[in-house]
């Protein structure tokens, strides 16, 4: 779902998936920039493939330590549907889950950093041309974001597995 609560994105008709892929993901990410066209030009120029984008316009970000975020992402993968975009920072120390706008202001979970309105984050090119920061679940242009309630459940499940790995 997008930040407005709908599936978002163009589609060929009812029941058909929205356009997908790196180009659609790039366009979707660029729309969060203060100047979307400048953002697109910068990414098309090549470079490192990393850009600084504001959170709180199209999505917020929940940043989780990699040791908890990776099992949480695996737990999300076991549920119906697919999580929204998720990126890993340099060395996979942290995972960033893109969630609906407003989530950062309401999040109460311990050990989770938030990036919402007024925050800026480094994001990689959707095609994965950069090094270091990379997408684990790249944006596909659909506007899909990770459901915060489902992410909270996955984080609890992952934490329980870390404490009791044989359960």
PDB file of N, CA, C and O in Angstrom, residues 21-90:
ATOM      1  N   UNK A  21       9.716  -2.918 -11.464  1.00  0.00           N
ATOM      2  CA  UNK A  21      11.086  -2.929 -11.921  1.00  0.00           C
ATOM      3  C   UNK A  21      11.847  -1.706 -11.472  1.00  0.00           C
ATOM      4  O   UNK A  21      11.302  -0.803 -10.863  1.00  0.00           O
ATOM      5  N   UNK A  22      13.157  -1.697 -11.784  1.00  0.00           N
ATOM      6  CA  UNK A  22      14.013  -0.604 -11.329  1.00  0.00           C
ATOM      7  C   UNK A  22      13.562   0.772 -11.812  1.00  0.00           C
ATOM      8  O   UNK A  22      13.643   1.740 -11.079  1.00  0.00           O
ATOM      9  N   UNK A  23      13.096   0.885 -13.058  1.00  0.00           N
ATOM     10  CA  UNK A  23      12.685   2.187 -13.577  1.00  0.00           C
ATOM     11  C   UNK A  23      11.478   2.713 -12.812  1.00  0.00           C
ATOM     12  O   UNK A  23      11.429   3.877 -12.431  1.00  0.00           O
ATOM     13  N   UNK A  24      10.490   1.849 -12.579  1.00  0.00           N
ATOM     14  CA  UNK A  24       9.313   2.254 -11.822  1.00  0.00           C
ATOM     15  C   UNK A  24       9.697   2.564 -10.384  1.00  0.00           C
ATOM     16  O   UNK A  24       9.187   3.511  -9.781  1.00  0.00           O
ATOM     17  N   UNK A  25      10.606   1.770  -9.811  1.00  0.00           N
ATOM     18  CA  UNK A  25      11.073   2.017  -8.454  1.00  0.00           C
ATOM     19  C   UNK A  25      11.822   3.332  -8.350  1.00  0.00           C
ATOM     20  O   UNK A  25      11.664   4.083  -7.377  1.00  0.00           O
ATOM     21  N   UNK A  26      12.638   3.643  -9.366  1.00  0.00           N
ATOM     22  CA  UNK A  26      13.365   4.905  -9.392  1.00  0.00           C
ATOM     23  C   UNK A  26      12.396   6.072  -9.432  1.00  0.00           C
ATOM     24  O   UNK A  26      12.533   7.039  -8.676  1.00  0.00           O
ATOM     25  N   UNK A  27      11.386   5.996 -10.288  1.00  0.00           N
ATOM     26  CA  UNK A  27      10.398   7.069 -10.384  1.00  0.00           C
ATOM     27  C   UNK A  27       9.666   7.257  -9.066  1.00  0.00           C
ATOM     28  O   UNK A  27       9.440   8.383  -8.623  1.00  0.00           O
ATOM     29  N   UNK A  28       9.297   6.155  -8.436  1.00  0.00           N
ATOM     30  CA  UNK A  28       8.572   6.222  -7.161  1.00  0.00           C
ATOM     31  C   UNK A  28       9.438   6.869  -6.078  1.00  0.00           C
ATOM     32  O   UNK A  28       8.980   7.749  -5.351  1.00  0.00           O
ATOM     33  N   UNK A  29      10.694   6.458  -5.979  1.00  0.00           N
ATOM     34  CA  UNK A  29      11.596   7.061  -4.998  1.00  0.00           C
ATOM     35  C   UNK A  29      11.827   8.537  -5.297  1.00  0.00           C
ATOM     36  O   UNK A  29      11.828   9.371  -4.391  1.00  0.00           O
ATOM     37  N   UNK A  30      12.030   8.879  -6.570  1.00  0.00           N
ATOM     38  CA  UNK A  30      12.307  10.261  -6.960  1.00  0.00           C
ATOM     39  C   UNK A  30      11.176  11.198  -6.567  1.00  0.00           C
ATOM     40  O   UNK A  30      11.415  12.371  -6.260  1.00  0.00           O
ATOM     41  N   UNK A  31       9.955  10.704  -6.550  1.00  0.00           N
ATOM     42  CA  UNK A  31       8.813  11.541  -6.190  1.00  0.00           C
ATOM     43  C   UNK A  31       8.889  12.041  -4.749  1.00  0.00           C
ATOM     44  O   UNK A  31       8.228  13.008  -4.394  1.00  0.00           O
ATOM     45  N   UNK A  32       9.713  11.416  -3.925  1.00  0.00           N
ATOM     46  CA  UNK A  32       9.886  11.878  -2.546  1.00  0.00           C
ATOM     47  C   UNK A  32      10.851  13.055  -2.468  1.00  0.00           C
ATOM     48  O   UNK A  32      10.884  13.769  -1.465  1.00  0.00           O
ATOM     49  N   UNK A  33      11.647  13.262  -3.505  1.00  0.00           N
ATOM     50  CA  UNK A  33      12.662  14.321  -3.512  1.00  0.00           C
ATOM     51  C   UNK A  33      12.011  15.693  -3.661  1.00  0.00           C
ATOM     52  O   UNK A  33      10.949  15.817  -4.279  1.00  0.00           O
ATOM     53  N   UNK A  34      12.653  16.725  -3.117  1.00  0.00           N
ATOM     54  CA  UNK A  34      12.140  18.085  -3.329  1.00  0.00           C
ATOM     55  C   UNK A  34      12.067  18.447  -4.813  1.00  0.00           C
ATOM     56  O   UNK A  34      11.181  19.171  -5.232  1.00  0.00           O
ATOM     57  N   UNK A  35      13.011  17.937  -5.611  1.00  0.00           N
ATOM     58  CA  UNK A  35      13.015  18.148  -7.056  1.00  0.00           C
ATOM     59  C   UNK A  35      13.135  16.780  -7.731  1.00  0.00           C
ATOM     60  O   UNK A  35      14.246  16.302  -7.988  1.00  0.00           O
ATOM     61  N   UNK A  36      12.003  16.124  -7.998  1.00  0.00           N
ATOM     62  CA  UNK A  36      12.042  14.768  -8.568  1.00  0.00           C
ATOM     63  C   UNK A  36      12.835  14.661  -9.868  1.00  0.00           C
ATOM     64  O   UNK A  36      13.550  13.684 -10.076  1.00  0.00           O
ATOM     65  N   UNK A  37      12.739  15.662 -10.742  1.00  0.00           N
ATOM     66  CA  UNK A  37      13.472  15.597 -12.013  1.00  0.00           C
ATOM     67  C   UNK A  37      14.978  15.645 -11.782  1.00  0.00           C
ATOM     68  O   UNK A  37      15.734  14.920 -12.424  1.00  0.00           O
ATOM     69  N   UNK A  38      15.439  16.483 -10.868  1.00  0.00           N
ATOM     70  CA  UNK A  38      16.870  16.549 -10.553  1.00  0.00           C
ATOM     71  C   UNK A  38      17.336  15.224  -9.965  1.00  0.00           C
ATOM     72  O   UNK A  38      18.440  14.763 -10.259  1.00  0.00           O
ATOM     73  N   UNK A  39      16.493  14.612  -9.154  1.00  0.00           N
ATOM     74  CA  UNK A  39      16.810  13.306  -8.573  1.00  0.00           C
ATOM     75  C   UNK A  39      16.980  12.266  -9.675  1.00  0.00           C
ATOM     76  O   UNK A  39      17.955  11.522  -9.690  1.00  0.00           O
ATOM     77  N   UNK A  40      16.045  12.227 -10.613  1.00  0.00           N
ATOM     78  CA  UNK A  40      16.139  11.276 -11.731  1.00  0.00           C
ATOM     79  C   UNK A  40      17.404  11.514 -12.547  1.00  0.00           C
ATOM     80  O   UNK A  40      18.101  10.570 -12.908  1.00  0.00           O
ATOM     81  N   UNK A  41      17.705  12.785 -12.840  1.00  0.00           N
ATOM     82  CA  UNK A  41      18.914  13.100 -13.627  1.00  0.00           C
ATOM     83  C   UNK A  41      20.169  12.625 -12.899  1.00  0.00           C
ATOM     84  O   UNK A  41      21.066  12.058 -13.521  1.00  0.00           O
ATOM     85  N   UNK A  42      20.230  12.868 -11.600  1.00  0.00           N
ATOM     86  CA  UNK A  42      21.400  12.458 -10.817  1.00  0.00           C
ATOM     87  C   UNK A  42      21.586  10.950 -10.879  1.00  0.00           C
ATOM     88  O   UNK A  42      22.694  10.456 -11.057  1.00  0.00           O
ATOM     89  N   UNK A  43      20.495  10.196 -10.736  1.00  0.00           N
ATOM     90  CA  UNK A  43      20.590   8.743 -10.787  1.00  0.00           C
ATOM     91  C   UNK A  43      20.960   8.254 -12.181  1.00  0.00           C
ATOM     92  O   UNK A  43      21.700   7.299 -12.339  1.00  0.00           O
ATOM     93  N   UNK A  44      20.452   8.914 -13.203  1.00  0.00           N
ATOM     94  CA  UNK A  44      20.775   8.497 -14.569  1.00  0.00           C
ATOM     95  C   UNK A  44      22.213   8.802 -14.933  1.00  0.00           C
ATOM     96  O   UNK A  44      22.781   8.161 -15.816  1.00  0.00           O
ATOM     97  N   UNK A  45      22.821   9.769 -14.267  1.00  0.00           N
ATOM     98  CA  UNK A  45      24.227  10.098 -14.524  1.00  0.00           C
ATOM     99  C   UNK A  45      25.161   8.995 -14.070  1.00  0.00           C
ATOM    100  O   UNK A  45      26.320   8.965 -14.429  1.00  0.00           O
ATOM    101  N   UNK A  46      24.675   8.106 -13.238  1.00  0.00           N
ATOM    102  CA  UNK A  46      25.535   7.009 -12.767  1.00  0.00           C
ATOM    103  C   UNK A  46      26.050   7.285 -11.379  1.00  0.00           C
ATOM    104  O   UNK A  46      25.343   7.149 -10.417  1.00  0.00           O
ATOM    105  N   UNK A  47      27.285   7.702 -11.284  1.00  0.00           N
ATOM    106  CA  UNK A  47      27.867   8.009  -9.985  1.00  0.00           C
ATOM    107  C   UNK A  47      27.836   6.824  -9.052  1.00  0.00           C
ATOM    108  O   UNK A  47      27.852   5.671  -9.472  1.00  0.00           O
ATOM    109  N   UNK A  48      27.780   7.099  -7.764  1.00  0.00           N
ATOM    110  CA  UNK A  48      27.794   6.042  -6.749  1.00  0.00           C
ATOM    111  C   UNK A  48      26.454   5.340  -6.628  1.00  0.00           C
ATOM    112  O   UNK A  48      26.360   4.282  -6.028  1.00  0.00           O
ATOM    113  N   UNK A  49      25.416   5.944  -7.176  1.00  0.00           N
ATOM    114  CA  UNK A  49      24.101   5.320  -7.080  1.00  0.00           C
ATOM    115  C   UNK A  49      23.393   5.595  -5.781  1.00  0.00           C
ATOM    116  O   UNK A  49      22.353   5.029  -5.514  1.00  0.00           O
ATOM    117  N   UNK A  50      23.928   6.492  -4.943  1.00  0.00           N
ATOM    118  CA  UNK A  50      23.303   6.823  -3.668  1.00  0.00           C
ATOM    119  C   UNK A  50      22.789   8.253  -3.708  1.00  0.00           C
ATOM    120  O   UNK A  50      23.451   9.142  -4.236  1.00  0.00           O
ATOM    121  N   UNK A  51      21.600   8.463  -3.147  1.00  0.00           N
ATOM    122  CA  UNK A  51      21.044   9.802  -3.035  1.00  0.00           C
ATOM    123  C   UNK A  51      20.485  10.011  -1.638  1.00  0.00           C
ATOM    124  O   UNK A  51      20.079   9.051  -0.966  1.00  0.00           O
ATOM    125  N   UNK A  52      20.439  11.253  -1.240  1.00  0.00           N
ATOM    126  CA  UNK A  52      19.855  11.644   0.032  1.00  0.00           C
ATOM    127  C   UNK A  52      18.424  12.075  -0.238  1.00  0.00           C
ATOM    128  O   UNK A  52      18.191  12.982  -1.052  1.00  0.00           O
ATOM    129  N   UNK A  53      17.459  11.399   0.381  1.00  0.00           N
ATOM    130  CA  UNK A  53      16.045  11.719   0.188  1.00  0.00           C
ATOM    131  C   UNK A  53      15.377  11.979   1.534  1.00  0.00           C
ATOM    132  O   UNK A  53      15.749  11.379   2.545  1.00  0.00           O
ATOM    133  N   UNK A  54      14.361  12.831   1.522  1.00  0.00           N
ATOM    134  CA  UNK A  54      13.658  13.116   2.779  1.00  0.00           C
ATOM    135  C   UNK A  54      12.662  12.012   3.130  1.00  0.00           C
ATOM    136  O   UNK A  54      11.943  11.513   2.266  1.00  0.00           O
ATOM    137  N   UNK A  55      12.648  11.637   4.385  1.00  0.00           N
ATOM    138  CA  UNK A  55      11.588  10.754   4.885  1.00  0.00           C
ATOM    139  C   UNK A  55      10.397  11.647   5.239  1.00  0.00           C
ATOM    140  O   UNK A  55      10.530  12.865   5.321  1.00  0.00           O
ATOM    141  N   UNK A  56       9.253  11.038   5.432  1.00  0.00           N
ATOM    142  CA  UNK A  56       8.087  11.783   5.864  1.00  0.00           C
ATOM    143  C   UNK A  56       7.255  12.400   4.764  1.00  0.00           C
ATOM    144  O   UNK A  56       6.246  13.037   5.051  1.00  0.00           O
ATOM    145  N   UNK A  57       7.649  12.224   3.517  1.00  0.00           N
ATOM    146  CA  UNK A  57       6.852  12.747   2.396  1.00  0.00           C
ATOM    147  C   UNK A  57       6.025  11.644   1.748  1.00  0.00           C
ATOM    148  O   UNK A  57       4.836  11.793   1.530  1.00  0.00           O
ATOM    149  N   UNK A  58       6.670  10.552   1.410  1.00  0.00           N
ATOM    150  CA  UNK A  58       6.012   9.393   0.797  1.00  0.00           C
ATOM    151  C   UNK A  58       6.055   8.181   1.705  1.00  0.00           C
ATOM    152  O   UNK A  58       5.288   7.245   1.521  1.00  0.00           O
ATOM    153  N   UNK A  59       7.011   8.178   2.643  1.00  0.00           N
ATOM    154  CA  UNK A  59       7.227   7.048   3.529  1.00  0.00           C
ATOM    155  C   UNK A  59       8.070   7.505   4.708  1.00  0.00           C
ATOM    156  O   UNK A  59       8.728   8.535   4.654  1.00  0.00           O
ATOM    157  N   UNK A  60       7.985   6.748   5.769  1.00  0.00           N
ATOM    158  CA  UNK A  60       8.887   6.875   6.912  1.00  0.00           C
ATOM    159  C   UNK A  60       9.784   5.650   6.886  1.00  0.00           C
ATOM    160  O   UNK A  60       9.549   4.716   6.114  1.00  0.00           O
ATOM    161  N   UNK A  61      10.802   5.642   7.736  1.00  0.00           N
ATOM    162  CA  UNK A  61      11.720   4.511   7.795  1.00  0.00           C
ATOM    163  C   UNK A  61      11.880   4.075   9.237  1.00  0.00           C
ATOM    164  O   UNK A  61      12.018   4.907  10.135  1.00  0.00           O
ATOM    165  N   UNK A  62      11.820   2.771   9.448  1.00  0.00           N
ATOM    166  CA  UNK A  62      12.152   2.184  10.746  1.00  0.00           C
ATOM    167  C   UNK A  62      13.483   1.467  10.560  1.00  0.00           C
ATOM    168  O   UNK A  62      13.608   0.575   9.725  1.00  0.00           O
ATOM    169  N   UNK A  63      14.502   1.900  11.311  1.00  0.00           N
ATOM    170  CA  UNK A  63      15.849   1.347  11.218  1.00  0.00           C
ATOM    171  C   UNK A  63      16.075   0.366  12.354  1.00  0.00           C
ATOM    172  O   UNK A  63      15.936   0.717  13.528  1.00  0.00           O
ATOM    173  N   UNK A  64      16.418  -0.854  11.985  1.00  0.00           N
ATOM    174  CA  UNK A  64      16.544  -1.958  12.930  1.00  0.00           C
ATOM    175  C   UNK A  64      17.952  -2.546  12.803  1.00  0.00           C
ATOM    176  O   UNK A  64      18.473  -2.671  11.689  1.00  0.00           O
ATOM    177  N   UNK A  65      18.549  -2.907  13.926  1.00  0.00           N
ATOM    178  CA  UNK A  65      19.854  -3.577  13.887  1.00  0.00           C
ATOM    179  C   UNK A  65      19.745  -4.804  12.986  1.00  0.00           C
ATOM    180  O   UNK A  65      18.746  -5.533  13.015  1.00  0.00           O
ATOM    181  N   UNK A  66      20.780  -5.040  12.192  1.00  0.00           N
ATOM    182  CA  UNK A  66      20.773  -6.154  11.248  1.00  0.00           C
ATOM    183  C   UNK A  66      20.536  -7.494  11.904  1.00  0.00           C
ATOM    184  O   UNK A  66      19.862  -8.358  11.345  1.00  0.00           O
ATOM    185  N   UNK A  67      21.066  -7.678  13.127  1.00  0.00           N
ATOM    186  CA  UNK A  67      20.901  -8.966  13.811  1.00  0.00           C
ATOM    187  C   UNK A  67      19.432  -9.261  14.124  1.00  0.00           C
ATOM    188  O   UNK A  67      19.043 -10.424  14.236  1.00  0.00           O
ATOM    189  N   UNK A  68      18.610  -8.244  14.240  1.00  0.00           N
ATOM    190  CA  UNK A  68      17.177  -8.423  14.453  1.00  0.00           C
ATOM    191  C   UNK A  68      16.408  -8.224  13.143  1.00  0.00           C
ATOM    192  O   UNK A  68      15.418  -8.905  12.885  1.00  0.00           O
ATOM    193  N   UNK A  69      16.887  -7.294  12.316  1.00  0.00           N
ATOM    194  CA  UNK A  69      16.183  -6.975  11.076  1.00  0.00           C
ATOM    195  C   UNK A  69      16.167  -8.093  10.060  1.00  0.00           C
ATOM    196  O   UNK A  69      15.155  -8.320   9.395  1.00  0.00           O
ATOM    197  N   UNK A  70      17.296  -8.826   9.941  1.00  0.00           N
ATOM    198  CA  UNK A  70      17.326  -9.931   8.967  1.00  0.00           C
ATOM    199  C   UNK A  70      16.325 -11.030   9.328  1.00  0.00           C
ATOM    200  O   UNK A  70      15.558 -11.470   8.470  1.00  0.00           O
ATOM    201  N   UNK A  71      16.269 -11.496  10.600  1.00  0.00           N
ATOM    202  CA  UNK A  71      15.251 -12.496  10.917  1.00  0.00           C
ATOM    203  C   UNK A  71      13.828 -11.933  10.837  1.00  0.00           C
ATOM    204  O   UNK A  71      12.897 -12.661  10.507  1.00  0.00           O
ATOM    205  N   UNK A  72      13.675 -10.635  11.111  1.00  0.00           N
ATOM    206  CA  UNK A  72      12.339 -10.040  10.976  1.00  0.00           C
ATOM    207  C   UNK A  72      11.915 -10.030   9.509  1.00  0.00           C
ATOM    208  O   UNK A  72      10.758 -10.326   9.194  1.00  0.00           O
ATOM    209  N   UNK A  73      12.847  -9.722   8.613  1.00  0.00           N
ATOM    210  CA  UNK A  73      12.533  -9.753   7.184  1.00  0.00           C
ATOM    211  C   UNK A  73      12.176 -11.178   6.758  1.00  0.00           C
ATOM    212  O   UNK A  73      11.234 -11.385   5.992  1.00  0.00           O
ATOM    213  N   UNK A  74      12.896 -12.166   7.285  1.00  0.00           N
ATOM    214  CA  UNK A  74      12.570 -13.561   6.979  1.00  0.00           C
ATOM    215  C   UNK A  74      11.178 -13.911   7.505  1.00  0.00           C
ATOM    216  O   UNK A  74      10.416 -14.619   6.838  1.00  0.00           O
ATOM    217  N   UNK A  75      10.827 -13.408   8.692  1.00  0.00           N
ATOM    218  CA  UNK A  75       9.496 -13.657   9.246  1.00  0.00           C
ATOM    219  C   UNK A  75       8.426 -13.001   8.376  1.00  0.00           C
ATOM    220  O   UNK A  75       7.372 -13.597   8.121  1.00  0.00           O
ATOM    221  N   UNK A  76       8.687 -11.789   7.891  1.00  0.00           N
ATOM    222  CA  UNK A  76       7.732 -11.124   6.998  1.00  0.00           C
ATOM    223  C   UNK A  76       7.525 -11.933   5.725  1.00  0.00           C
ATOM    224  O   UNK A  76       6.420 -12.001   5.196  1.00  0.00           O
ATOM    225  N   UNK A  77       8.596 -12.555   5.239  1.00  0.00           N
ATOM    226  CA  UNK A  77       8.514 -13.342   4.006  1.00  0.00           C
ATOM    227  C   UNK A  77       7.633 -14.578   4.172  1.00  0.00           C
ATOM    228  O   UNK A  77       7.135 -15.119   3.188  1.00  0.00           O
ATOM    229  N   UNK A  78       7.439 -15.016   5.412  1.00  0.00           N
ATOM    230  CA  UNK A  78       6.593 -16.193   5.655  1.00  0.00           C
ATOM    231  C   UNK A  78       5.109 -15.848   5.699  1.00  0.00           C
ATOM    232  O   UNK A  78       4.266 -16.736   5.757  1.00  0.00           O
ATOM    233  N   UNK A  79       4.794 -14.565   5.665  1.00  0.00           N
ATOM    234  CA  UNK A  79       3.396 -14.126   5.714  1.00  0.00           C
ATOM    235  C   UNK A  79       2.911 -13.820   4.306  1.00  0.00           C
ATOM    236  O   UNK A  79       3.712 -13.505   3.418  1.00  0.00           O
ATOM    237  N   UNK A  80       1.592 -13.885   4.098  1.00  0.00           N
ATOM    238  CA  UNK A  80       1.063 -13.572   2.767  1.00  0.00           C
ATOM    239  C   UNK A  80       1.441 -12.156   2.343  1.00  0.00           C
ATOM    240  O   UNK A  80       1.613 -11.277   3.171  1.00  0.00           O
ATOM    241  N   UNK A  81       1.562 -11.966   1.055  1.00  0.00           N
ATOM    242  CA  UNK A  81       1.952 -10.659   0.550  1.00  0.00           C
ATOM    243  C   UNK A  81       3.450 -10.500   0.568  1.00  0.00           C
ATOM    244  O   UNK A  81       4.201 -11.451   0.773  1.00  0.00           O
ATOM    245  N   UNK A  82       3.877  -9.315   0.421  1.00  0.00           N
ATOM    246  CA  UNK A  82       5.301  -9.035   0.323  1.00  0.00           C
ATOM    247  C   UNK A  82       5.570  -7.753   1.093  1.00  0.00           C
ATOM    248  O   UNK A  82       4.757  -6.836   1.060  1.00  0.00           O
ATOM    249  N   UNK A  83       6.694  -7.660   1.785  1.00  0.00           N
ATOM    250  CA  UNK A  83       6.982  -6.401   2.486  1.00  0.00           C
ATOM    251  C   UNK A  83       7.271  -5.290   1.488  1.00  0.00           C
ATOM    252  O   UNK A  83       7.582  -5.544   0.323  1.00  0.00           O
ATOM    253  N   UNK A  84       7.185  -4.081   1.958  1.00  0.00           N
ATOM    254  CA  UNK A  84       7.585  -2.942   1.149  1.00  0.00           C
ATOM    255  C   UNK A  84       9.095  -2.916   1.038  1.00  0.00           C
ATOM    256  O   UNK A  84       9.787  -3.834   1.499  1.00  0.00           O
ATOM    257  N   UNK A  85       9.634  -1.863   0.439  1.00  0.00           N
ATOM    258  CA  UNK A  85      11.077  -1.775   0.261  1.00  0.00           C
ATOM    259  C   UNK A  85      11.841  -1.853   1.581  1.00  0.00           C
ATOM    260  O   UNK A  85      11.430  -1.280   2.593  1.00  0.00           O
ATOM    261  N   UNK A  86      12.961  -2.573   1.533  1.00  0.00           N
ATOM    262  CA  UNK A  86      13.842  -2.725   2.693  1.00  0.00           C
ATOM    263  C   UNK A  86      15.270  -2.592   2.179  1.00  0.00           C
ATOM    264  O   UNK A  86      15.635  -3.218   1.191  1.00  0.00           O
ATOM    265  N   UNK A  87      16.059  -1.761   2.849  1.00  0.00           N
ATOM    266  CA  UNK A  87      17.458  -1.627   2.455  1.00  0.00           C
ATOM    267  C   UNK A  87      18.370  -1.962   3.626  1.00  0.00           C
ATOM    268  O   UNK A  87      17.958  -1.919   4.780  1.00  0.00           O
ATOM    269  N   UNK A  88      19.587  -2.326   3.297  1.00  0.00           N
ATOM    270  CA  UNK A  88      20.625  -2.587   4.302  1.00  0.00           C
ATOM    271  C   UNK A  88      21.689  -1.519   4.138  1.00  0.00           C
ATOM    272  O   UNK A  88      22.038  -1.149   3.016  1.00  0.00           O
ATOM    273  N   UNK A  89      22.206  -1.026   5.262  1.00  0.00           N
ATOM    274  CA  UNK A  89      23.259  -0.029   5.187  1.00  0.00           C
ATOM    275  C   UNK A  89      24.614  -0.695   4.972  1.00  0.00           C
ATOM    276  O   UNK A  89      24.695  -1.908   4.786  1.00  0.00           O
ATOM    277  N   UNK A  90      25.665   0.088   5.016  1.00  0.00           N
ATOM    278  CA  UNK A  90      27.018  -0.423   4.802  1.00  0.00           C
ATOM    279  C   UNK A  90      27.304  -1.564   5.764  1.00  0.00           C
ATOM    280  O   UNK A  90      27.145  -1.417   6.972  1.00  0.00           O
TER     281      UNK A  90
END
